[in-house]
Amino acid sequence: MSDSLNAPEAHQPGAPHQSGAPGEHVGHHPGVSVRHTRAKGEPRFPDGPKPDPAGSHFERRIRSFQPRRSRVTAGQADALQRLWPKWGLDIDGQCVVDLAELFGNDNPVVLEIGFGMGEATGQMAAADPGTNILAVDVHTPGQGNLLNLADHNGLNNVRVGNGDAIILLREMLAPDSLDGLRVYFPDPWPKKRHHKRRLIQPEFLSLAATRLKPGGLVHCATDWEPYAEQMLEVLTAHPDFENTQADGGFSPRPEFRPLTRFEGQGLDKGHVVNDLLFRRVQR
């Protein structure tokens, strides 16, 4: 999952142009990294996600994510260019999103913050087609990969958001509009001086609570045990949430959260993965 969304800018052109006139297609092979020399000011993905959708509209603040600009394959680039107008959402903070219009139905909506390359998101969407997933990240290759997965597997219940999840929650989602919130393997910011960058903080939970319906589920997972302990402490202390576990501790991994390759590698190394499931209480 994402180790860089904001939880965080972590984890979004037609086929890229290498030469010739603007708009001219140059053949690529799947899995080959895209290289393209753009003219000054030319967008990387003309019909795809914007590099900084919110721009300077909002205040500067400490973020829980860092931009990561890794290479985009030809397949990911093609998906971004073709599918972004249909299934993409640039988080610019300029309007409140009508989720029913965005998904084309009134099904429950879960927000996932930080989805990495999107494999687990795709599995969850396929297993539960009656639930819409708004998956947010800032990692362009992951955005393209998830769009590709959704297209190839007919996952009409996935939409991909590009940008800062805080701006999305605060400026673009209506109160009580979400049925769930998922934060899987966010950046743990292990150094003490960086703990302030962690996503799961009281202020974030207070914001999330205003957008979650009563009974909505917050599901976090991490393989960094000190962060898991902080998550448990912060969620337990927050008046808008209650632990679904009677003993007040961590939860077993629910069946709906797939075991990811990243997670499996960690388990093989002896890492402990902790899940937390807290419910938004009626107030």
mmCIF file of C-alpha atoms in Angstrom:
data_model
loop_
_atom_site.group_PDB
_atom_site.id
_atom_site.type_symbol
_atom_site.label_atom_id
_atom_site.label_comp_id
_atom_site.label_asym_id
_atom_site.label_seq_id
_atom_site.Cartn_x
_atom_site.Cartn_y
_atom_site.Cartn_z
ATOM 1 C CA MET A 1 0.000 0.000 0.000
ATOM 2 C CA SER A 2 1.047 3.619 0.078
ATOM 3 C CA ASP A 3 3.969 4.737 2.121
ATOM 4 C CA SER A 4 3.708 8.269 0.928
ATOM 5 C CA LEU A 5 0.181 9.677 0.805
ATOM 6 C CA ASN A 6 -1.088 11.876 3.297
ATOM 7 C CA ALA A 7 -1.385 9.991 4.144
ATOM 8 C CA PRO A 8 -0.504 11.055 1.983
ATOM 9 C CA GLU A 9 1.578 14.362 -2.044
ATOM 10 C CA ALA A 10 2.539 8.674 -2.099
ATOM 11 C CA HIS A 11 1.224 7.354 -3.606
ATOM 12 C CA GLN A 12 -1.401 9.549 -11.306
ATOM 13 C CA PRO A 13 -0.952 11.028 -21.193
ATOM 14 C CA GLY A 14 -2.233 9.560 -24.808
ATOM 15 C CA ALA A 15 0.748 7.580 -25.230
ATOM 16 C CA PRO A 16 3.718 9.826 -24.474
ATOM 17 C CA HIS A 17 5.361 11.739 -27.288
ATOM 18 C CA GLN A 18 9.055 11.430 -27.998
ATOM 19 C CA SER A 19 9.270 13.385 -31.203
ATOM 20 C CA GLY A 20 7.216 14.882 -33.974
ATOM 21 C CA ALA A 21 4.241 17.149 -33.848
ATOM 22 C CA PRO A 22 2.173 17.631 -30.670
ATOM 23 C CA GLY A 23 -0.306 14.803 -30.273
ATOM 24 C CA GLU A 24 1.668 12.403 -32.499
ATOM 25 C CA HIS A 25 1.639 8.863 -31.091
ATOM 26 C CA VAL A 26 4.887 6.982 -30.772
ATOM 27 C CA GLY A 27 4.706 3.214 -30.302
ATOM 28 C CA HIS A 28 5.588 1.712 -26.910
ATOM 29 C CA HIS A 29 5.755 -1.763 -25.507
ATOM 30 C CA PRO A 30 3.994 -2.761 -22.267
ATOM 31 C CA GLY A 31 6.230 -2.564 -19.230
ATOM 32 C CA VAL A 32 8.658 -0.134 -20.860
ATOM 33 C CA SER A 33 9.221 3.057 -18.910
ATOM 34 C CA VAL A 34 7.961 6.184 -20.591
ATOM 35 C CA ARG A 35 10.567 8.742 -21.602
ATOM 36 C CA HIS A 36 9.379 11.994 -23.112
ATOM 37 C CA THR A 37 11.057 15.349 -23.589
ATOM 38 C CA ARG A 38 8.316 17.934 -23.167
ATOM 39 C CA ALA A 39 8.353 21.500 -24.208
ATOM 40 C CA LYS A 40 8.490 24.014 -21.393
ATOM 41 C CA GLY A 41 5.061 24.317 -19.806
ATOM 42 C CA GLU A 42 3.680 21.236 -21.566
ATOM 43 C CA PRO A 43 1.729 19.054 -19.115
ATOM 44 C CA ARG A 44 3.056 15.579 -18.532
ATOM 45 C CA PHE A 45 -0.405 14.057 -19.004
ATOM 46 C CA PRO A 46 -2.548 16.453 -21.068
ATOM 47 C CA ASP A 47 -5.809 14.640 -20.283
ATOM 48 C CA GLY A 48 -4.670 13.031 -17.046
ATOM 49 C CA PRO A 49 -3.997 14.000 -13.426
ATOM 50 C CA LYS A 50 -2.554 17.405 -12.690
ATOM 51 C CA PRO A 51 0.834 17.606 -10.940
ATOM 52 C CA ASP A 52 -0.503 19.874 -8.178
ATOM 53 C CA PRO A 53 -4.292 20.167 -8.464
ATOM 54 C CA ALA A 54 -4.824 22.371 -5.409
ATOM 55 C CA GLY A 55 -1.977 24.682 -6.355
ATOM 56 C CA SER A 56 -1.624 27.647 -4.018
ATOM 57 C CA HIS A 57 -5.300 27.850 -3.099
ATOM 58 C CA PHE A 58 -4.722 26.494 0.401
ATOM 59 C CA GLU A 59 -2.461 27.140 3.335
ATOM 60 C CA ARG A 60 0.979 25.680 3.714
ATOM 61 C CA ARG A 61 1.099 23.089 6.470
ATOM 62 C CA ILE A 62 2.951 20.001 7.560
ATOM 63 C CA ARG A 63 1.928 17.107 5.350
ATOM 64 C CA SER A 64 2.054 13.423 6.092
ATOM 65 C CA PHE A 65 3.184 12.540 2.587
ATOM 66 C CA GLN A 66 6.014 13.305 0.219
ATOM 67 C CA PRO A 67 5.870 13.467 -3.564
ATOM 68 C CA ARG A 68 7.374 10.465 -5.331
ATOM 69 C CA ARG A 69 8.066 10.794 -9.021
ATOM 70 C CA SER A 70 9.011 7.361 -10.309
ATOM 71 C CA ARG A 71 8.827 6.189 -13.893
ATOM 72 C CA VAL A 72 5.510 5.542 -15.565
ATOM 73 C CA THR A 73 5.211 2.566 -17.902
ATOM 74 C CA ALA A 74 3.554 2.850 -21.275
ATOM 75 C CA GLY A 75 0.531 0.887 -20.024
ATOM 76 C CA GLN A 76 0.116 3.148 -16.991
ATOM 77 C CA ALA A 77 0.479 6.253 -19.143
ATOM 78 C CA ASP A 78 -2.127 4.978 -21.574
ATOM 79 C CA ALA A 79 -4.552 4.276 -18.729
ATOM 80 C CA LEU A 80 -4.011 7.743 -17.279
ATOM 81 C CA GLN A 81 -4.670 9.397 -20.601
ATOM 82 C CA ARG A 82 -7.690 7.295 -21.570
ATOM 83 C CA LEU A 83 -9.404 6.783 -18.247
ATOM 84 C CA TRP A 84 -8.668 9.857 -16.153
ATOM 85 C CA PRO A 85 -11.519 11.913 -17.674
ATOM 86 C CA LYS A 86 -13.873 9.036 -16.842
ATOM 87 C CA TRP A 87 -12.639 7.714 -13.488
ATOM 88 C CA GLY A 88 -10.187 10.317 -12.183
ATOM 89 C CA LEU A 89 -10.661 13.157 -9.710
ATOM 90 C CA ASP A 90 -8.168 15.977 -9.255
ATOM 91 C CA ILE A 91 -8.368 17.203 -5.679
ATOM 92 C CA ASP A 92 -8.361 20.960 -6.231
ATOM 93 C CA GLY A 93 -10.571 21.945 -3.316
ATOM 94 C CA GLN A 94 -12.810 24.085 -5.517
ATOM 95 C CA CYS A 95 -16.148 22.297 -5.183
ATOM 96 C CA VAL A 96 -18.069 19.731 -3.163
ATOM 97 C CA VAL A 97 -18.163 16.403 -4.970
ATOM 98 C CA ASP A 98 -21.505 14.745 -5.624
ATOM 99 C CA LEU A 99 -20.495 11.154 -4.896
ATOM 100 C CA ALA A 100 -23.633 9.701 -6.467
ATOM 101 C CA GLU A 101 -22.832 11.556 -9.666
ATOM 102 C CA LEU A 102 -19.154 10.593 -9.494
ATOM 103 C CA PHE A 103 -19.959 6.875 -9.273
ATOM 104 C CA GLY A 104 -23.245 6.888 -11.131
ATOM 105 C CA ASN A 105 -25.173 5.282 -8.262
ATOM 106 C CA ASP A 106 -26.133 5.700 -4.601
ATOM 107 C CA ASN A 107 -24.088 2.775 -3.246
ATOM 108 C CA PRO A 108 -22.053 3.203 -0.046
ATOM 109 C CA VAL A 109 -18.726 4.983 -0.516
ATOM 110 C CA VAL A 110 -15.471 4.137 1.239
ATOM 111 C CA LEU A 111 -12.490 6.479 1.073
ATOM 112 C CA GLU A 112 -9.095 4.800 0.855
ATOM 113 C CA ILE A 113 -6.107 7.023 1.572
ATOM 114 C CA GLY A 114 -2.873 5.737 0.074
ATOM 115 C CA PHE A 115 -3.278 2.704 -2.161
ATOM 116 C CA GLY A 116 0.250 2.142 -3.468
ATOM 117 C CA MET A 117 0.027 0.288 -6.771
ATOM 118 C CA GLY A 118 -3.643 -0.500 -6.243
ATOM 119 C CA GLU A 119 -3.597 -4.306 -6.244
ATOM 120 C CA ALA A 120 -5.377 -4.647 -2.898
ATOM 121 C CA THR A 121 -7.842 -1.908 -3.834
ATOM 122 C CA GLY A 122 -8.697 -3.780 -6.997
ATOM 123 C CA GLN A 123 -9.222 -7.028 -5.100
ATOM 124 C CA MET A 124 -11.522 -5.365 -2.563
ATOM 125 C CA ALA A 125 -13.514 -3.655 -5.318
ATOM 126 C CA ALA A 126 -13.953 -6.946 -7.176
ATOM 127 C CA ALA A 127 -15.014 -8.781 -4.028
ATOM 128 C CA ASP A 128 -17.595 -6.129 -3.065
ATOM 129 C CA PRO A 129 -19.074 -4.552 -6.211
ATOM 130 C CA GLY A 130 -21.887 -2.983 -4.183
ATOM 131 C CA THR A 131 -19.434 -0.683 -2.399
ATOM 132 C CA ASN A 132 -17.817 2.262 -4.152
ATOM 133 C CA ILE A 133 -14.160 2.969 -3.416
ATOM 134 C CA LEU A 134 -12.711 6.445 -3.783
ATOM 135 C CA ALA A 135 -8.988 5.682 -3.687
ATOM 136 C CA VAL A 136 -6.648 8.640 -3.182
ATOM 137 C CA ASP A 137 -2.912 8.815 -3.710
ATOM 138 C CA VAL A 138 -0.287 11.051 -5.270
ATOM 139 C CA HIS A 139 1.910 8.338 -6.782
ATOM 140 C CA THR A 140 1.440 8.622 -10.531
ATOM 141 C CA PRO A 141 2.461 5.062 -11.503
ATOM 142 C CA GLY A 142 0.080 3.685 -8.880
ATOM 143 C CA GLN A 143 -2.765 5.812 -10.187
ATOM 144 C CA GLY A 144 -2.164 4.504 -13.696
ATOM 145 C CA ASN A 145 -1.862 0.928 -12.466
ATOM 146 C CA LEU A 146 -5.133 1.058 -10.535
ATOM 147 C CA LEU A 147 -6.954 2.573 -13.498
ATOM 148 C CA ASN A 148 -5.572 -0.245 -15.638
ATOM 149 C CA LEU A 149 -6.743 -2.858 -13.133
ATOM 150 C CA ALA A 150 -10.200 -1.315 -12.946
ATOM 151 C CA ASP A 151 -10.477 -1.190 -16.735
ATOM 152 C CA HIS A 152 -9.269 -4.732 -17.373
ATOM 153 C CA ASN A 153 -11.446 -6.220 -14.642
ATOM 154 C CA GLY A 154 -14.580 -4.169 -15.233
ATOM 155 C CA LEU A 155 -14.436 -2.521 -11.811
ATOM 156 C CA ASN A 156 -16.945 0.292 -12.221
ATOM 157 C CA ASN A 157 -16.947 0.933 -8.464
ATOM 158 C CA VAL A 158 -13.449 2.468 -8.350
ATOM 159 C CA ARG A 159 -12.567 6.133 -8.727
ATOM 160 C CA VAL A 160 -9.021 7.451 -8.369
ATOM 161 C CA GLY A 161 -8.320 10.719 -6.576
ATOM 162 C CA ASN A 162 -5.125 12.699 -7.111
ATOM 163 C CA GLY A 163 -3.901 15.045 -4.399
ATOM 164 C CA ASP A 164 -4.088 15.842 -0.715
ATOM 165 C CA ALA A 165 -6.663 13.776 1.163
ATOM 166 C CA ILE A 166 -6.984 16.476 3.814
ATOM 167 C CA ILE A 167 -8.187 18.959 1.198
ATOM 168 C CA LEU A 168 -10.557 16.334 -0.159
ATOM 169 C CA LEU A 169 -12.088 15.701 3.273
ATOM 170 C CA ARG A 170 -12.233 19.315 4.344
ATOM 171 C CA GLU A 171 -13.253 21.065 1.127
ATOM 172 C CA MET A 172 -14.792 18.529 -1.226
ATOM 173 C CA LEU A 173 -16.817 15.971 0.744
ATOM 174 C CA ALA A 174 -20.167 16.690 2.352
ATOM 175 C CA PRO A 175 -20.865 15.868 5.999
ATOM 176 C CA ASP A 176 -21.937 12.260 6.630
ATOM 177 C CA SER A 177 -21.109 11.304 3.036
ATOM 178 C CA LEU A 178 -18.745 8.387 3.691
ATOM 179 C CA ASP A 179 -19.516 4.890 4.903
ATOM 180 C CA GLY A 180 -15.929 4.022 5.676
ATOM 181 C CA LEU A 181 -12.317 5.163 5.733
ATOM 182 C CA ARG A 182 -9.312 2.935 5.024
ATOM 183 C CA VAL A 183 -5.696 3.817 5.745
ATOM 184 C CA TYR A 184 -3.426 0.872 5.017
ATOM 185 C CA PHE A 185 0.310 1.030 5.657
ATOM 186 C CA PRO A 186 0.743 4.807 5.694
ATOM 187 C CA ASP A 187 4.211 6.271 6.030
ATOM 188 C CA PRO A 188 5.174 5.630 9.681
ATOM 189 C CA TRP A 189 7.594 8.556 9.865
ATOM 190 C CA PRO A 190 9.709 6.597 12.350
ATOM 191 C CA LYS A 191 12.027 9.388 13.503
ATOM 192 C CA LYS A 192 10.689 11.160 16.571
ATOM 193 C CA ARG A 193 11.121 14.603 15.049
ATOM 194 C CA HIS A 194 8.868 13.487 12.181
ATOM 195 C CA HIS A 195 6.030 12.061 14.283
ATOM 196 C CA LYS A 196 4.078 15.265 13.697
ATOM 197 C CA ARG A 197 3.802 14.198 10.045
ATOM 198 C CA ARG A 198 1.891 11.009 10.817
ATOM 199 C CA LEU A 199 -1.594 10.994 9.405
ATOM 200 C CA ILE A 200 -3.485 9.432 12.301
ATOM 201 C CA GLN A 201 -3.658 12.362 14.726
ATOM 202 C CA PRO A 202 -6.554 13.797 16.778
ATOM 203 C CA GLU A 203 -7.100 16.659 14.329
ATOM 204 C CA PHE A 204 -7.339 14.325 11.352
ATOM 205 C CA LEU A 205 -9.793 12.060 13.158
ATOM 206 C CA SER A 206 -11.982 15.012 14.096
ATOM 207 C CA LEU A 207 -12.143 16.027 10.431
ATOM 208 C CA ALA A 208 -12.808 12.467 9.290
ATOM 209 C CA ALA A 209 -15.596 12.089 11.849
ATOM 210 C CA THR A 210 -17.524 14.949 10.271
ATOM 211 C CA ARG A 211 -17.510 13.188 6.891
ATOM 212 C CA LEU A 212 -18.313 9.688 8.141
ATOM 213 C CA LYS A 213 -21.857 8.563 8.711
ATOM 214 C CA PRO A 214 -22.633 7.302 12.228
ATOM 215 C CA GLY A 215 -21.567 3.683 12.251
ATOM 216 C CA GLY A 216 -18.978 4.281 9.534
ATOM 217 C CA LEU A 217 -15.855 2.197 9.976
ATOM 218 C CA VAL A 218 -12.302 3.504 10.212
ATOM 219 C CA HIS A 219 -9.884 0.720 9.330
ATOM 220 C CA CYS A 220 -6.152 1.246 9.722
ATOM 221 C CA ALA A 221 -3.323 -1.228 9.264
ATOM 222 C CA THR A 222 0.411 -0.852 9.798
ATOM 223 C CA ASP A 223 3.477 -3.030 10.202
ATOM 224 C CA TRP A 224 5.279 -0.392 12.285
ATOM 225 C CA GLU A 225 4.460 -1.360 15.854
ATOM 226 C CA PRO A 226 5.190 2.010 17.526
ATOM 227 C CA TYR A 227 2.835 3.674 15.031
ATOM 228 C CA ALA A 228 0.211 0.994 15.679
ATOM 229 C CA GLU A 229 0.385 1.761 19.389
ATOM 230 C CA GLN A 230 -0.010 5.479 18.699
ATOM 231 C CA MET A 231 -2.966 4.804 16.404
ATOM 232 C CA LEU A 232 -4.633 2.717 19.081
ATOM 233 C CA GLU A 233 -4.027 5.383 21.716
ATOM 234 C CA VAL A 234 -5.300 8.249 19.562
ATOM 235 C CA LEU A 235 -8.380 6.411 18.290
ATOM 236 C CA THR A 236 -9.274 5.130 21.741
ATOM 237 C CA ALA A 237 -9.084 8.611 23.215
ATOM 238 C CA HIS A 238 -11.186 10.240 20.492
ATOM 239 C CA PRO A 239 -14.818 10.811 21.564
ATOM 240 C CA ASP A 240 -16.210 10.233 18.043
ATOM 241 C CA PHE A 241 -14.941 6.678 17.716
ATOM 242 C CA GLU A 242 -15.287 3.368 19.534
ATOM 243 C CA ASN A 243 -13.232 0.229 19.181
ATOM 244 C CA THR A 244 -15.018 -2.696 17.574
ATOM 245 C CA GLN A 245 -12.957 -5.020 19.783
ATOM 246 C CA ALA A 246 -14.473 -5.637 23.199
ATOM 247 C CA ASP A 247 -11.027 -5.895 24.788
ATOM 248 C CA GLY A 248 -10.049 -2.482 23.439
ATOM 249 C CA GLY A 249 -7.106 -3.845 21.473
ATOM 250 C CA PHE A 250 -6.108 -4.585 17.920
ATOM 251 C CA SER A 251 -8.355 -6.490 15.526
ATOM 252 C CA PRO A 252 -7.637 -9.627 13.552
ATOM 253 C CA ARG A 253 -7.141 -8.890 9.877
ATOM 254 C CA PRO A 254 -10.659 -8.886 8.409
ATOM 255 C CA GLU A 255 -11.226 -11.118 5.409
ATOM 256 C CA PHE A 256 -12.090 -8.164 3.191
ATOM 257 C CA ARG A 257 -8.554 -6.731 3.496
ATOM 258 C CA PRO A 258 -6.320 -8.748 1.169
ATOM 259 C CA LEU A 259 -2.896 -9.906 2.231
ATOM 260 C CA THR A 260 -0.672 -7.813 0.000
ATOM 261 C CA ARG A 261 2.697 -8.768 -1.424
ATOM 262 C CA PHE A 262 4.289 -5.977 0.591
ATOM 263 C CA GLU A 263 2.646 -7.274 3.751
ATOM 264 C CA GLY A 264 3.637 -10.868 3.012
ATOM 265 C CA GLN A 265 7.257 -9.852 2.619
ATOM 266 C CA GLY A 266 7.107 -8.093 5.966
ATOM 267 C CA LEU A 267 5.571 -11.101 7.678
ATOM 268 C CA ASP A 268 8.314 -13.294 6.227
ATOM 269 C CA LYS A 269 10.820 -10.990 7.913
ATOM 270 C CA GLY A 270 9.040 -11.273 11.245
ATOM 271 C CA HIS A 271 7.159 -7.979 11.100
ATOM 272 C CA VAL A 272 3.932 -7.736 13.085
ATOM 273 C CA VAL A 273 0.972 -6.263 11.222
ATOM 274 C CA ASN A 274 -1.748 -4.690 13.341
ATOM 275 C CA ASP A 275 -5.268 -3.837 12.197
ATOM 276 C CA LEU A 276 -7.477 -1.319 13.966
ATOM 277 C CA LEU A 277 -11.229 -1.117 13.359
ATOM 278 C CA PHE A 278 -13.079 1.744 15.020
ATOM 279 C CA ARG A 279 -16.679 2.800 14.483
ATOM 280 C CA ARG A 280 -17.990 6.349 14.230
ATOM 281 C CA VAL A 281 -20.372 6.810 17.132
ATOM 282 C CA GLN A 282 -23.701 8.604 17.083
ATOM 283 C CA ARG A 283 -23.482 11.942 18.891
#
